[in-house]
Tab-separated table of C-alpha atoms and ligand atoms in Angstrom:
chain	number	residue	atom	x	y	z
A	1	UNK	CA	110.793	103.108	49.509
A	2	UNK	CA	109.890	99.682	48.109
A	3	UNK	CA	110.971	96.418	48.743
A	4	UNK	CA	112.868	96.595	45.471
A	5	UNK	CA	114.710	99.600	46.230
A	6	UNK	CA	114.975	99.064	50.201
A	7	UNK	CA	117.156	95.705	48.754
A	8	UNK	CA	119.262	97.130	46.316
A	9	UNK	CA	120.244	100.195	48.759
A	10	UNK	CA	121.261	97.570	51.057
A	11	UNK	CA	122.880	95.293	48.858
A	12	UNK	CA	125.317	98.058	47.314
A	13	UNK	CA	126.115	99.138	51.005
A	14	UNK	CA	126.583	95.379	51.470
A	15	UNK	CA	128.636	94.989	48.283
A	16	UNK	CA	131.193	98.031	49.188
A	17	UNK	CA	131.784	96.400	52.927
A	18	UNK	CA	132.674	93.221	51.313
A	19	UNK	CA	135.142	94.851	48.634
A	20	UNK	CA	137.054	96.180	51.678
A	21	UNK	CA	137.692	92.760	53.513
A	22	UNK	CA	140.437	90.780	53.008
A	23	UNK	CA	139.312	87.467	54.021
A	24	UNK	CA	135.320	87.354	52.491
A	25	UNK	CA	132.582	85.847	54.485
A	26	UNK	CA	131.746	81.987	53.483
A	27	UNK	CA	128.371	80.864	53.473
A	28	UNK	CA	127.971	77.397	52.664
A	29	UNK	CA	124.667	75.459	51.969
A	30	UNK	CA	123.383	72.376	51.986
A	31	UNK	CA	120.648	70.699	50.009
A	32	UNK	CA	119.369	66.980	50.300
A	33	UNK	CA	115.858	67.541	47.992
A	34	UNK	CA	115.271	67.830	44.517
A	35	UNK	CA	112.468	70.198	45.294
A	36	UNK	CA	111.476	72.757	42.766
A	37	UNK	CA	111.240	76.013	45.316
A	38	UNK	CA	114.380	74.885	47.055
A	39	UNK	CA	116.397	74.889	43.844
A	40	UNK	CA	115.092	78.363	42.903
A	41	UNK	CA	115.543	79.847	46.722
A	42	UNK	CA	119.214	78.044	46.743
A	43	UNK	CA	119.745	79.476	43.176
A	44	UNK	CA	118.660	83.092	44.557
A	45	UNK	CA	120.853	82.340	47.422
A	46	UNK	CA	124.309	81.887	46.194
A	47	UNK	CA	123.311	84.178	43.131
A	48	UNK	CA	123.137	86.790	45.473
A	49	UNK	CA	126.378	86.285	47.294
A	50	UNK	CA	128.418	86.014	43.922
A	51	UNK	CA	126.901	89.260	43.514
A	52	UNK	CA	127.986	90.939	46.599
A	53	UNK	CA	131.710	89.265	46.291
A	54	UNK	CA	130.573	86.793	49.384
A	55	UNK	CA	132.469	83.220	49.349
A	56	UNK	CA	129.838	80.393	48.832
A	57	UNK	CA	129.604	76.619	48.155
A	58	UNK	CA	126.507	74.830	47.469
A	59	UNK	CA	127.325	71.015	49.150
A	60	UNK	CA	124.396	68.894	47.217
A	61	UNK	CA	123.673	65.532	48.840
A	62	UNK	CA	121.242	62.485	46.924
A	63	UNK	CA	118.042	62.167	48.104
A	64	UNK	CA	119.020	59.042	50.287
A	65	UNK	CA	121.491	60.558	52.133
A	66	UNK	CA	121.488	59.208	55.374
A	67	UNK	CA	120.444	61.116	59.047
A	68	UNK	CA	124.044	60.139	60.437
A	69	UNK	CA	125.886	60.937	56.940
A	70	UNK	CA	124.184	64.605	56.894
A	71	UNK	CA	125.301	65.022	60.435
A	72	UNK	CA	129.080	64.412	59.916
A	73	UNK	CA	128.704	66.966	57.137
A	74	UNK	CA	127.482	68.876	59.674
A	75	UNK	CA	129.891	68.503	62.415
A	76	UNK	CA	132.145	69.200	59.562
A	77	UNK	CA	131.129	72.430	58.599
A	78	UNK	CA	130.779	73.667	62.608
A	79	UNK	CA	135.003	72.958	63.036
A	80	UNK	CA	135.692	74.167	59.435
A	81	UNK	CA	137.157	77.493	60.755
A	82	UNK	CA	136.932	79.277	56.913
A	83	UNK	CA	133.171	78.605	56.922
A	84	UNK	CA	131.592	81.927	58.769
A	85	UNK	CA	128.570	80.118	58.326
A	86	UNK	CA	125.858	77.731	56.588
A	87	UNK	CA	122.384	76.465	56.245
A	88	UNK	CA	120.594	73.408	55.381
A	89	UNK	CA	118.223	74.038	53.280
A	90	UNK	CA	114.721	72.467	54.445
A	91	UNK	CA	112.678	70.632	53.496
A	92	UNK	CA	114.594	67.415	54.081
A	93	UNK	CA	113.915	63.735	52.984
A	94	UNK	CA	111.316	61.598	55.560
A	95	UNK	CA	114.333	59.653	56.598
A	96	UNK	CA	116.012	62.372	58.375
A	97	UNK	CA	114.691	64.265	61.290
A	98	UNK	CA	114.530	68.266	60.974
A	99	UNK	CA	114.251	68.722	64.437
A	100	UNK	CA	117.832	67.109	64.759
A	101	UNK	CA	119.318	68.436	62.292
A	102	UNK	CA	118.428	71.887	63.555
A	103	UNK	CA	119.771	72.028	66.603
A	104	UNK	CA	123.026	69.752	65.509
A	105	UNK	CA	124.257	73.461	63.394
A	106	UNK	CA	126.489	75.222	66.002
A	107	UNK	CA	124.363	78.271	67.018
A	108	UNK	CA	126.882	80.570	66.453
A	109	UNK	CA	127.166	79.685	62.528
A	110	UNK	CA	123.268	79.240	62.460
A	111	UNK	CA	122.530	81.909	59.748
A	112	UNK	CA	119.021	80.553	59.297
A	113	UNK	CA	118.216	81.459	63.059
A	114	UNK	CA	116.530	77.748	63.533
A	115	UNK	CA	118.478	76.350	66.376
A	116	UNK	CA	116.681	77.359	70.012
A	117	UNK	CA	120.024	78.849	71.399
A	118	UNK	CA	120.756	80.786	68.041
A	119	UNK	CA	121.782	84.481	68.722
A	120	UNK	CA	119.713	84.997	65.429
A	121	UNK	CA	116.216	85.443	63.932
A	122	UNK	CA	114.911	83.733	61.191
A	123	UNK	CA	115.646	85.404	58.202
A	124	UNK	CA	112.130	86.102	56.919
A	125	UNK	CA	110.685	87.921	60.101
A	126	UNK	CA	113.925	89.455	60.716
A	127	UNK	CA	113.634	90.420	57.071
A	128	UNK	CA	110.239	92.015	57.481
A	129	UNK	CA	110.856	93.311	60.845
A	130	UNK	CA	114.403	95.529	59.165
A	131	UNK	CA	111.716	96.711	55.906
A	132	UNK	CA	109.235	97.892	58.467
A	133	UNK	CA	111.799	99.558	60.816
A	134	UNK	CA	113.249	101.350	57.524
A	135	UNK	CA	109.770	102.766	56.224
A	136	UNK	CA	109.260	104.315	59.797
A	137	UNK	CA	105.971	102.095	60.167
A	138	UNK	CA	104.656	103.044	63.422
A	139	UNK	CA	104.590	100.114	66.301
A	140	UNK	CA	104.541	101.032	69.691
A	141	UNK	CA	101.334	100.315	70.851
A	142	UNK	CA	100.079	99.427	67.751
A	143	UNK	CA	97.666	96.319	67.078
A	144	UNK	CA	99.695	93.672	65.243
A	145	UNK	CA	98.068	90.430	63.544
A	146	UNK	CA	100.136	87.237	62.728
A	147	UNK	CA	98.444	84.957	60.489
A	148	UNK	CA	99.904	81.872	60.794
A	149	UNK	CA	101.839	80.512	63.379
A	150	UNK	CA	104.618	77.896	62.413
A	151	UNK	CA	108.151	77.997	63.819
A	152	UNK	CA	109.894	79.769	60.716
A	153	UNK	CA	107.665	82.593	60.252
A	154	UNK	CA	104.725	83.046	62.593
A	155	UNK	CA	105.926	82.490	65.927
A	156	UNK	CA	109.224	84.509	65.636
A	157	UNK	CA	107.149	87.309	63.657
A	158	UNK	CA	104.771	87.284	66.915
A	159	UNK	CA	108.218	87.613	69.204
A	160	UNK	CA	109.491	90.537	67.336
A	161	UNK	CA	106.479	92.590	66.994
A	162	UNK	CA	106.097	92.072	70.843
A	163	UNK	CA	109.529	93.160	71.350
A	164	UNK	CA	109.085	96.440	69.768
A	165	UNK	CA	105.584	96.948	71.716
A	166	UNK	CA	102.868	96.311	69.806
A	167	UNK	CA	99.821	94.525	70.943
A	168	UNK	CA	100.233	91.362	69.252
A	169	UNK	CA	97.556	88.930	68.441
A	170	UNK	CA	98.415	85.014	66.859
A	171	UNK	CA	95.731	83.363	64.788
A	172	UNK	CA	95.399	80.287	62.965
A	173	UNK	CA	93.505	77.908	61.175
A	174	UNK	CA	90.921	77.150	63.891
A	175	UNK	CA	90.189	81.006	64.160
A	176	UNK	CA	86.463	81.201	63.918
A	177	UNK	CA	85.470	83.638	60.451
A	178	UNK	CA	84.455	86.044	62.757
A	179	UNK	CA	86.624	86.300	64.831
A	180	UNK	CA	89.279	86.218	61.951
A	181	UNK	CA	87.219	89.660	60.483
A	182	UNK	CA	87.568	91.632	64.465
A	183	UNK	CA	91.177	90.974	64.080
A	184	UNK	CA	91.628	92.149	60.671
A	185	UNK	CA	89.325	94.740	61.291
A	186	UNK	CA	91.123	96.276	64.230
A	187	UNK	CA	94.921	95.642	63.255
A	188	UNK	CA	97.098	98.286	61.753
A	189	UNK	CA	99.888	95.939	60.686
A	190	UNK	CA	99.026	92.436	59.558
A	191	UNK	CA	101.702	89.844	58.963
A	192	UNK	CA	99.867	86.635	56.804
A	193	UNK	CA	101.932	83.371	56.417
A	194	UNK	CA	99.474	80.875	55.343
A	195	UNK	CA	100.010	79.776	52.063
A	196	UNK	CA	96.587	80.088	51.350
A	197	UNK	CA	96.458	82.050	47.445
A	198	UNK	CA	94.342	85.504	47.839
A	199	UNK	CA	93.087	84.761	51.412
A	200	UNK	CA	93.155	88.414	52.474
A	201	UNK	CA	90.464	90.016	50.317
A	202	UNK	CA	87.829	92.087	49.790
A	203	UNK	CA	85.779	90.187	52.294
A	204	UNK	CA	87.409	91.503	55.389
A	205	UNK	CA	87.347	95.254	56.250
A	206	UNK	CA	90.456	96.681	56.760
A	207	UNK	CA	91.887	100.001	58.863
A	208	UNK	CA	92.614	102.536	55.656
A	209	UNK	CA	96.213	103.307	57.116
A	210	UNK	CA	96.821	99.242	57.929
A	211	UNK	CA	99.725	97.870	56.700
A	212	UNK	CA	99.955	94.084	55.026
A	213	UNK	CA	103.136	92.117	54.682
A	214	UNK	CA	102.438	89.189	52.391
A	215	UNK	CA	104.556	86.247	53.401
A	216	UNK	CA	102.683	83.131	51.943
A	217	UNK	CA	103.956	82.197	48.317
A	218	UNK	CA	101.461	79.693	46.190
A	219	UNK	CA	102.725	78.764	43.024
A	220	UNK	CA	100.537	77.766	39.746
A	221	UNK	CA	100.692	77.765	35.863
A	222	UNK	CA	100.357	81.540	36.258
A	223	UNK	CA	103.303	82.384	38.409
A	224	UNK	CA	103.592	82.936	41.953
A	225	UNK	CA	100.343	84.009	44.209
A	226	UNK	CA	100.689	85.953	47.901
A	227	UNK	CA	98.270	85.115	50.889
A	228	UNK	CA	96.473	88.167	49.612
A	229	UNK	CA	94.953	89.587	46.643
A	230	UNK	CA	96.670	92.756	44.863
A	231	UNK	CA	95.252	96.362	45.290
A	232	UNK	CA	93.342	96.060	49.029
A	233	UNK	CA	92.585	99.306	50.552
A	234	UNK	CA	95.526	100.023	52.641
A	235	UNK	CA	98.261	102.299	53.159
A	236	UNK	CA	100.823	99.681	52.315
A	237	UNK	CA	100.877	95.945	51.101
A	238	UNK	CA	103.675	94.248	50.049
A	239	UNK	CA	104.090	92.306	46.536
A	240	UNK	CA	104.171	88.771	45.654
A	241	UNK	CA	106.593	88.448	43.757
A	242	UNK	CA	109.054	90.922	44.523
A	243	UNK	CA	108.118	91.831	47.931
A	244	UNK	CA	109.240	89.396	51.452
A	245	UNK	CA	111.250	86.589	49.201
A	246	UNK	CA	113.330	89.516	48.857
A	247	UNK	CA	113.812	90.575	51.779
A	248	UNK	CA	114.314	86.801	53.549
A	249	UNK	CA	117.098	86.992	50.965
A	250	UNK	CA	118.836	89.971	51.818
A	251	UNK	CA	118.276	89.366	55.678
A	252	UNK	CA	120.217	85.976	54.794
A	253	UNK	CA	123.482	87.948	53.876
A	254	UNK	CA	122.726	90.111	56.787
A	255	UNK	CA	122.714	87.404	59.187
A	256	UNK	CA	125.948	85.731	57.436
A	257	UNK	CA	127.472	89.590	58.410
A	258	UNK	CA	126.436	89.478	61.525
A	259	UNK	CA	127.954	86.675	62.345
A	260	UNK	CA	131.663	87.717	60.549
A	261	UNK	CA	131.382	90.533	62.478
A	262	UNK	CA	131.220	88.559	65.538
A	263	UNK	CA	127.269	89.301	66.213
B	301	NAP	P1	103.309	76.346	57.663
B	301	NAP	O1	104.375	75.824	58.551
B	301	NAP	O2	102.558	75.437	56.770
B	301	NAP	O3	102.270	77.145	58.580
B	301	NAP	C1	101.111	77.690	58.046
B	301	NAP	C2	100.320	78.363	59.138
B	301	NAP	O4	99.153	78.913	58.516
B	301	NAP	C3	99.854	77.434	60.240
B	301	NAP	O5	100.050	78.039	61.488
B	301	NAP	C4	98.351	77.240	59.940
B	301	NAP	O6	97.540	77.103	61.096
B	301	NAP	C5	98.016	78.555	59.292
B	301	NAP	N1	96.865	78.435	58.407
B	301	NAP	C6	96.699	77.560	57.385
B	301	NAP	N2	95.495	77.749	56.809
B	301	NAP	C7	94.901	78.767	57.474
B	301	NAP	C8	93.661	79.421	57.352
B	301	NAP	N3	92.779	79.068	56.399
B	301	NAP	N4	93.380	80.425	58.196
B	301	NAP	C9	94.276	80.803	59.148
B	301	NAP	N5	95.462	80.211	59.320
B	301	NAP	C10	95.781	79.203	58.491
B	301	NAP	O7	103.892	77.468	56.696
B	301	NAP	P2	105.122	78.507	56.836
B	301	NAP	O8	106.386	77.786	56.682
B	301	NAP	O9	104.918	79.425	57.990
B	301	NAP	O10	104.871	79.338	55.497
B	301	NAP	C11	103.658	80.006	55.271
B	301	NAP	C12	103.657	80.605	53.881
B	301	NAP	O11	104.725	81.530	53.766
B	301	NAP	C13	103.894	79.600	52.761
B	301	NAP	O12	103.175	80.009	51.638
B	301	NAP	C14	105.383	79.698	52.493
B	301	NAP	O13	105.704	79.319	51.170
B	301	NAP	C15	105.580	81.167	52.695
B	301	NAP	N6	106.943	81.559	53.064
B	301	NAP	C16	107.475	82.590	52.383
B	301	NAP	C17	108.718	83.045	52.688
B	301	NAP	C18	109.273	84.211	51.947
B	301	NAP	O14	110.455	84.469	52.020
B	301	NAP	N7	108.425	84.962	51.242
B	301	NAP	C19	109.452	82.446	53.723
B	301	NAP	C20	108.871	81.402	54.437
B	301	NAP	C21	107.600	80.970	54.107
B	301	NAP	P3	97.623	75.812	62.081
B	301	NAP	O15	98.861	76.024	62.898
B	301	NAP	O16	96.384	75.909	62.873
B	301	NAP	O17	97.712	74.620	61.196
């Protein structure tokens, strides 16, 4: 099944356990930047819960908001007993720390998965991780590559893949080239989060049954670019567009359920 269809199967299960609850789930989210991809992810984001009949309120703060303003909103929204749960959308403005602000979101309304004590993953390797486990792509003692390793996507990708026993191997921009190609060469699923436009090519040899999930997203005049070029010769590669973004989204929802349902 592809991403595409994986989604909407979901979402219409998703839609028709919603239509049967009384009280809906609340997601609320909040949003100090004027960035470009935040307003399109935020967009996608309540988009998709007025589509599945969720509750959701997008709380939009100026630019200057202060560090101690965002955290009474905050502290707000953790003893606001409607609200199952919310997210602050990153990035944030240089005067306020992320750090904080992560670990000031009650862990057990933490949809996003940041916070250390959070019962969740973040959404986009949790995202990936539920595709995977729904196209029956082998991974017990299977050789895993993450590309990339950053908080959000890398590291928690790496944790995952460990936990369902594959042999997982972390690399990152001070990889040598060749070591980089031994990887590639010897992985059968490769997770790339880079950010780096068409970085998997034709350069690299790849396993003929591998499998590639494209995280990174580059965007130009043309549209938006994954971490690696279209067509390689694999058994499976995901899209960009229309292949992870999607699923972070869905796996969003999924979290806000999980949490309404009392994890
Ligand atoms: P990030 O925090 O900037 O981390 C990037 C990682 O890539 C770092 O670990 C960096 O290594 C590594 N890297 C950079 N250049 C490299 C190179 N030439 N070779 C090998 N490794 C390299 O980024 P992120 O937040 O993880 O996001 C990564 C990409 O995924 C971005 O394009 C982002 O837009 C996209 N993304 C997509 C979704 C989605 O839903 N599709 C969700 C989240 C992120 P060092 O640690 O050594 O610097």
């Amino acid at each position: 099944m592809n991403i595409k269809e994986y989604v909407a199967k979901r979402k219409s299960e998703i839609k028709e356990y919603v239509a049967g609850l009384e009280v809906k789930p609340y997601l609320v989210v909040i949003q100090v930047n004027e960035d470009a991809g935040s307003n399109a992810y935020v967009k996608g984001k309540l988009k998709d819960c007025a589509e599945l009949g969720i509750r959701a309120d997008l709380i939009k703060l100026p630019i200057d908001t202060t560090e101690e303003n965002l955290l009474k909103i905050i502290e707000n929204c953790n003893k606001n007993p409607e609200i199952t749960g919310f997210i602050v959308q990153m990035p944030l403005p240089k005067q306020i720390d992320e750090e904080k602000v992560k670990i000031a979101v009650d862990p057990s309304k933490d949809v996003d998965g940041f916070h250390p004590l959070s019962p969740l993953n973040p959404c986009t390797p949790q995202g990936v991780m539920d595709y995977l486990k729904n196209e029956q792509v082998e991974m017990l003692g299977k050789n895993a590559l993450v590309i990339g390793r950053s908080n959000i996507v890398g590291k928690p990708m790496a944790k995952l893949l460990l936990k369902e026993s594959c042999n997982v191997t972390v690399v990152h921009s001070k990889t040598s080239f060749e070591d980089m190609s031994r990887y590639i060469a010897n992985a059968d699923i490769i997770v790339i989060a880079i950010g780096r436009q068409g970085y998997l090519d034709n350069k690299y040899q790849y396993k003929p049954s591998a499998v590639i999930v494209d995280v990174g997203i580059s965007r130009d005049e043309t549209g938006l670019h994954g971490d690696a070029v279209p067509g390689l010769p694999v058994r499976l590669q995901t899209p960009v567009p229309g292949g992870v973004g999607l699923l972070t989204r869905l796996s969003l929802i999924e979290n806000l359920l999980k949490i309404y349902k009392g994890l």
